[in-house]
Amino acid sequence: MPLYAHSSPMLASEQWQDLSEHLQAVADMAGEFAETFGGHDWAHTAGLLHDVGKCQPKFQKYLINTAQESFRGKSGVDHSTVGAKLAASAATLGKLLAYCLAGHHGGLPDGTGNSGSTLDAPCGTRESRCAVKGNL
C-alpha cells in the first residue's frame, strides 16, 4: 500500500502526494535554505523527520477519510510527535531538533508548559510529547 503525505478530494488517490517524495523534497529544500548559515545537515534532517509520523496507519486512514466530503473539517491525527521522539532519542542536540519537529504545525513549545502562551496549548511541552509511549 502506498503511503501518502497529502490527499485531496479533487484528485484520484493515484495523484496524491507520495510521503517519501514529500519528505525528500522538504529535506532538500530546508537544507538548501539553511546552507547560508551552515545549518544544512540540521535542516535536512528536520525535513526528513518532520512528517515521518504520517506513515502510521491511523494517519493514512485519516487522509483517505478526509478526501471524502463527509469527513472534511474533522480533527487530524498527531504526526509530528513521531519525528520529535526519534530526534529526542539521539542525544542533547537531537532534543533541540525535537522542539522544531514537535511544533512544526502547532507552534513551538517553551519546554516548561508554564509560559501562558497560546502556542504551548496545542503542542504541550516537548518533554511530555516525547515521553509518551506508543507505536511509532
PDB file of C-alpha atoms in Angstrom:
ATOM      1  CA  MET A   1       0.000   0.000   0.000  1.00  0.00           C
ATOM      2  CA  PRO A   2       1.409   3.420  -0.915  1.00  0.00           C
ATOM      3  CA  LEU A   3       1.970   5.980   1.827  1.00  0.00           C
ATOM      4  CA  TYR A   4       0.705   9.488   1.220  1.00  0.00           C
ATOM      5  CA  ALA A   5       1.723  12.877   2.594  1.00  0.00           C
ATOM      6  CA  HIS A   6      -1.384  14.743   1.440  1.00  0.00           C
ATOM      7  CA  SER A   7      -4.729  13.879  -0.089  1.00  0.00           C
ATOM      8  CA  SER A   8      -7.313  15.873  -1.973  1.00  0.00           C
ATOM      9  CA  PRO A   9     -10.964  15.285  -2.757  1.00  0.00           C
ATOM     10  CA  MET A  10     -10.231  16.929  -6.119  1.00  0.00           C
ATOM     11  CA  LEU A  11      -7.745  14.243  -7.176  1.00  0.00           C
ATOM     12  CA  ALA A  12      -7.767  10.485  -7.619  1.00  0.00           C
ATOM     13  CA  SER A  13      -5.685   8.736  -4.948  1.00  0.00           C
ATOM     14  CA  GLU A  14      -3.055   7.877  -7.581  1.00  0.00           C
ATOM     15  CA  GLN A  15      -2.361  11.618  -7.814  1.00  0.00           C
ATOM     16  CA  TRP A  16      -1.973  12.243  -4.078  1.00  0.00           C
ATOM     17  CA  GLN A  17       1.473  13.281  -2.857  1.00  0.00           C
ATOM     18  CA  ASP A  18       3.724  10.337  -2.050  1.00  0.00           C
ATOM     19  CA  LEU A  19       5.133  10.502   1.506  1.00  0.00           C
ATOM     20  CA  SER A  20       8.732   9.576   0.669  1.00  0.00           C
ATOM     21  CA  GLU A  21       8.831  12.125  -2.169  1.00  0.00           C
ATOM     22  CA  HIS A  22       7.411  14.795   0.164  1.00  0.00           C
ATOM     23  CA  LEU A  23       9.941  14.087   2.930  1.00  0.00           C
ATOM     24  CA  GLN A  24      12.870  14.149   0.497  1.00  0.00           C
ATOM     25  CA  ALA A  25      11.698  17.341  -1.220  1.00  0.00           C
ATOM     26  CA  VAL A  26      11.236  19.162   2.101  1.00  0.00           C
ATOM     27  CA  ALA A  27      14.622  17.900   3.352  1.00  0.00           C
ATOM     28  CA  ASP A  28      16.382  19.071   0.197  1.00  0.00           C
ATOM     29  CA  MET A  29      14.706  22.486   0.275  1.00  0.00           C
ATOM     30  CA  ALA A  30      15.310  23.011   4.001  1.00  0.00           C
ATOM     31  CA  GLY A  31      18.952  22.001   3.640  1.00  0.00           C
ATOM     32  CA  GLU A  32      19.412  24.402   0.760  1.00  0.00           C
ATOM     33  CA  PHE A  33      17.832  27.295   2.688  1.00  0.00           C
ATOM     34  CA  ALA A  34      19.990  26.598   5.752  1.00  0.00           C
ATOM     35  CA  GLU A  35      23.217  26.260   3.767  1.00  0.00           C
ATOM     36  CA  THR A  36      23.852  30.016   4.018  1.00  0.00           C
ATOM     37  CA  PHE A  37      24.341  29.815   7.797  1.00  0.00           C
ATOM     38  CA  GLY A  38      25.965  26.372   7.992  1.00  0.00           C
ATOM     39  CA  GLY A  39      22.807  24.542   9.026  1.00  0.00           C
ATOM     40  CA  HIS A  40      22.381  22.240   6.020  1.00  0.00           C
ATOM     41  CA  ASP A  41      22.635  18.953   7.919  1.00  0.00           C
ATOM     42  CA  TRP A  42      20.294  20.052  10.713  1.00  0.00           C
ATOM     43  CA  ALA A  43      17.668  21.384   8.350  1.00  0.00           C
ATOM     44  CA  HIS A  44      17.932  18.384   6.029  1.00  0.00           C
ATOM     45  CA  THR A  45      17.416  16.028   8.970  1.00  0.00           C
ATOM     46  CA  ALA A  46      14.464  18.067  10.194  1.00  0.00           C
ATOM     47  CA  GLY A  47      12.932  17.864   6.733  1.00  0.00           C
ATOM     48  CA  LEU A  48      13.291  14.095   6.647  1.00  0.00           C
ATOM     49  CA  LEU A  49      11.713  13.701  10.087  1.00  0.00           C
ATOM     50  CA  HIS A  50       9.022  16.399  10.083  1.00  0.00           C
ATOM     51  CA  ASP A  51       6.212  14.231   8.682  1.00  0.00           C
ATOM     52  CA  VAL A  52       7.528  10.722   9.325  1.00  0.00           C
ATOM     53  CA  GLY A  53       4.522  10.126  11.599  1.00  0.00           C
ATOM     54  CA  LYS A  54       2.325  10.169   8.526  1.00  0.00           C
ATOM     55  CA  CYS A  55       3.362   6.561   7.906  1.00  0.00           C
ATOM     56  CA  GLN A  56       1.095   5.498  10.791  1.00  0.00           C
ATOM     57  CA  PRO A  57      -1.943   3.515   9.616  1.00  0.00           C
ATOM     58  CA  LYS A  58      -4.188   5.888  11.613  1.00  0.00           C
ATOM     59  CA  PHE A  59      -2.879   8.863   9.678  1.00  0.00           C
ATOM     60  CA  GLN A  60      -3.203   7.147   6.312  1.00  0.00           C
ATOM     61  CA  LYS A  61      -6.814   6.278   7.133  1.00  0.00           C
ATOM     62  CA  TYR A  62      -7.368   9.916   8.126  1.00  0.00           C
ATOM     63  CA  LEU A  63      -6.086  11.067   4.697  1.00  0.00           C
ATOM     64  CA  ILE A  64      -8.402   8.671   2.908  1.00  0.00           C
ATOM     65  CA  ASN A  65     -11.363   9.735   5.041  1.00  0.00           C
ATOM     66  CA  THR A  66     -10.747  13.470   4.682  1.00  0.00           C
ATOM     67  CA  ALA A  67     -10.770  13.141   0.923  1.00  0.00           C
ATOM     68  CA  GLN A  68     -14.456  12.296   1.318  1.00  0.00           C
ATOM     69  CA  GLU A  69     -16.904  15.174   1.668  1.00  0.00           C
ATOM     70  CA  SER A  70     -18.440  13.882   4.923  1.00  0.00           C
ATOM     71  CA  PHE A  71     -15.103  13.874   6.757  1.00  0.00           C
ATOM     72  CA  ARG A  72     -13.839  17.365   5.892  1.00  0.00           C
ATOM     73  CA  GLY A  73     -13.129  19.520   8.890  1.00  0.00           C
ATOM     74  CA  LYS A  74     -12.506  16.583  11.237  1.00  0.00           C
ATOM     75  CA  SER A  75      -9.534  16.905  13.537  1.00  0.00           C
ATOM     76  CA  GLY A  76      -6.338  15.281  12.377  1.00  0.00           C
ATOM     77  CA  VAL A  77      -4.037  12.628  13.740  1.00  0.00           C
ATOM     78  CA  ASP A  78      -0.841  13.724  15.511  1.00  0.00           C
ATOM     79  CA  HIS A  79       2.019  13.013  13.151  1.00  0.00           C
ATOM     80  CA  SER A  80       4.693  15.487  14.282  1.00  0.00           C
ATOM     81  CA  THR A  81       5.425  13.813  17.628  1.00  0.00           C
ATOM     82  CA  VAL A  82       6.884  10.714  15.948  1.00  0.00           C
ATOM     83  CA  GLY A  83       9.748  12.654  14.348  1.00  0.00           C
ATOM     84  CA  ALA A  84      10.279  14.597  17.570  1.00  0.00           C
ATOM     85  CA  LYS A  85      10.586  11.353  19.546  1.00  0.00           C
ATOM     86  CA  LEU A  86      13.111   9.989  17.070  1.00  0.00           C
ATOM     87  CA  ALA A  87      15.201  13.158  17.240  1.00  0.00           C
ATOM     88  CA  ALA A  88      14.979  13.362  21.050  1.00  0.00           C
ATOM     89  CA  SER A  89      16.405   9.867  21.381  1.00  0.00           C
ATOM     90  CA  ALA A  90      19.582  10.939  19.529  1.00  0.00           C
ATOM     91  CA  ALA A  91      21.230  12.976  22.340  1.00  0.00           C
ATOM     92  CA  THR A  92      21.291  16.560  23.558  1.00  0.00           C
ATOM     93  CA  LEU A  93      21.406  18.129  20.099  1.00  0.00           C
ATOM     94  CA  GLY A  94      18.613  15.817  18.968  1.00  0.00           C
ATOM     95  CA  LYS A  95      16.484  17.140  21.811  1.00  0.00           C
ATOM     96  CA  LEU A  96      16.880  20.652  20.406  1.00  0.00           C
ATOM     97  CA  LEU A  97      15.792  19.472  16.973  1.00  0.00           C
ATOM     98  CA  ALA A  98      12.811  17.734  18.611  1.00  0.00           C
ATOM     99  CA  TYR A  99      11.375  21.125  19.641  1.00  0.00           C
ATOM    100  CA  CYS A 100      11.190  22.201  15.997  1.00  0.00           C
ATOM    101  CA  LEU A 101       9.648  18.925  14.910  1.00  0.00           C
ATOM    102  CA  ALA A 102       7.073  18.841  17.713  1.00  0.00           C
ATOM    103  CA  GLY A 103       5.926  22.349  16.904  1.00  0.00           C
ATOM    104  CA  HIS A 104       6.008  22.386  13.128  1.00  0.00           C
ATOM    105  CA  HIS A 105       2.214  22.679  12.929  1.00  0.00           C
ATOM    106  CA  GLY A 106       1.031  23.788  16.361  1.00  0.00           C
ATOM    107  CA  GLY A 107       3.728  26.204  17.453  1.00  0.00           C
ATOM    108  CA  LEU A 108       6.963  25.775  19.352  1.00  0.00           C
ATOM    109  CA  PRO A 109       6.636  24.600  22.961  1.00  0.00           C
ATOM    110  CA  ASP A 110       8.607  26.523  25.589  1.00  0.00           C
ATOM    111  CA  GLY A 111       9.785  23.359  27.319  1.00  0.00           C
ATOM    112  CA  THR A 112       8.009  24.067  30.590  1.00  0.00           C
ATOM    113  CA  GLY A 113       4.336  24.443  29.749  1.00  0.00           C
ATOM    114  CA  ASN A 114       4.275  27.472  32.084  1.00  0.00           C
ATOM    115  CA  SER A 115       4.660  30.331  29.636  1.00  0.00           C
ATOM    116  CA  GLY A 116       0.949  31.032  29.349  1.00  0.00           C
ATOM    117  CA  SER A 117       1.425  31.367  25.606  1.00  0.00           C
ATOM    118  CA  THR A 118      -1.302  30.088  23.346  1.00  0.00           C
ATOM    119  CA  LEU A 119       1.486  28.374  21.421  1.00  0.00           C
ATOM    120  CA  ASP A 120       2.034  25.971  24.328  1.00  0.00           C
ATOM    121  CA  ALA A 121      -1.560  24.799  24.470  1.00  0.00           C
ATOM    122  CA  PRO A 122      -1.807  22.837  21.209  1.00  0.00           C
ATOM    123  CA  CYS A 123       1.550  21.132  21.474  1.00  0.00           C
ATOM    124  CA  GLY A 124       2.353  20.927  25.204  1.00  0.00           C
ATOM    125  CA  THR A 125       5.934  20.541  26.246  1.00  0.00           C
ATOM    126  CA  ARG A 126       8.454  18.703  24.111  1.00  0.00           C
ATOM    127  CA  GLU A 127       9.256  16.551  27.120  1.00  0.00           C
ATOM    128  CA  SER A 128       5.657  15.458  27.606  1.00  0.00           C
ATOM    129  CA  ARG A 129       5.134  14.670  23.938  1.00  0.00           C
ATOM    130  CA  CYS A 130       8.375  12.770  23.508  1.00  0.00           C
ATOM    131  CA  ALA A 131       7.839  10.785  26.700  1.00  0.00           C
ATOM    132  CA  VAL A 132       4.519   9.377  25.519  1.00  0.00           C
ATOM    133  CA  LYS A 133       4.748   5.645  24.990  1.00  0.00           C
ATOM    134  CA  GLY A 134       3.112   4.169  21.984  1.00  0.00           C
ATOM    135  CA  ASN A 135       3.525   2.960  18.458  1.00  0.00           C
ATOM    136  CA  LEU A 136       5.700   4.893  16.103  1.00  0.00           C
TER     137      LEU A 136
END
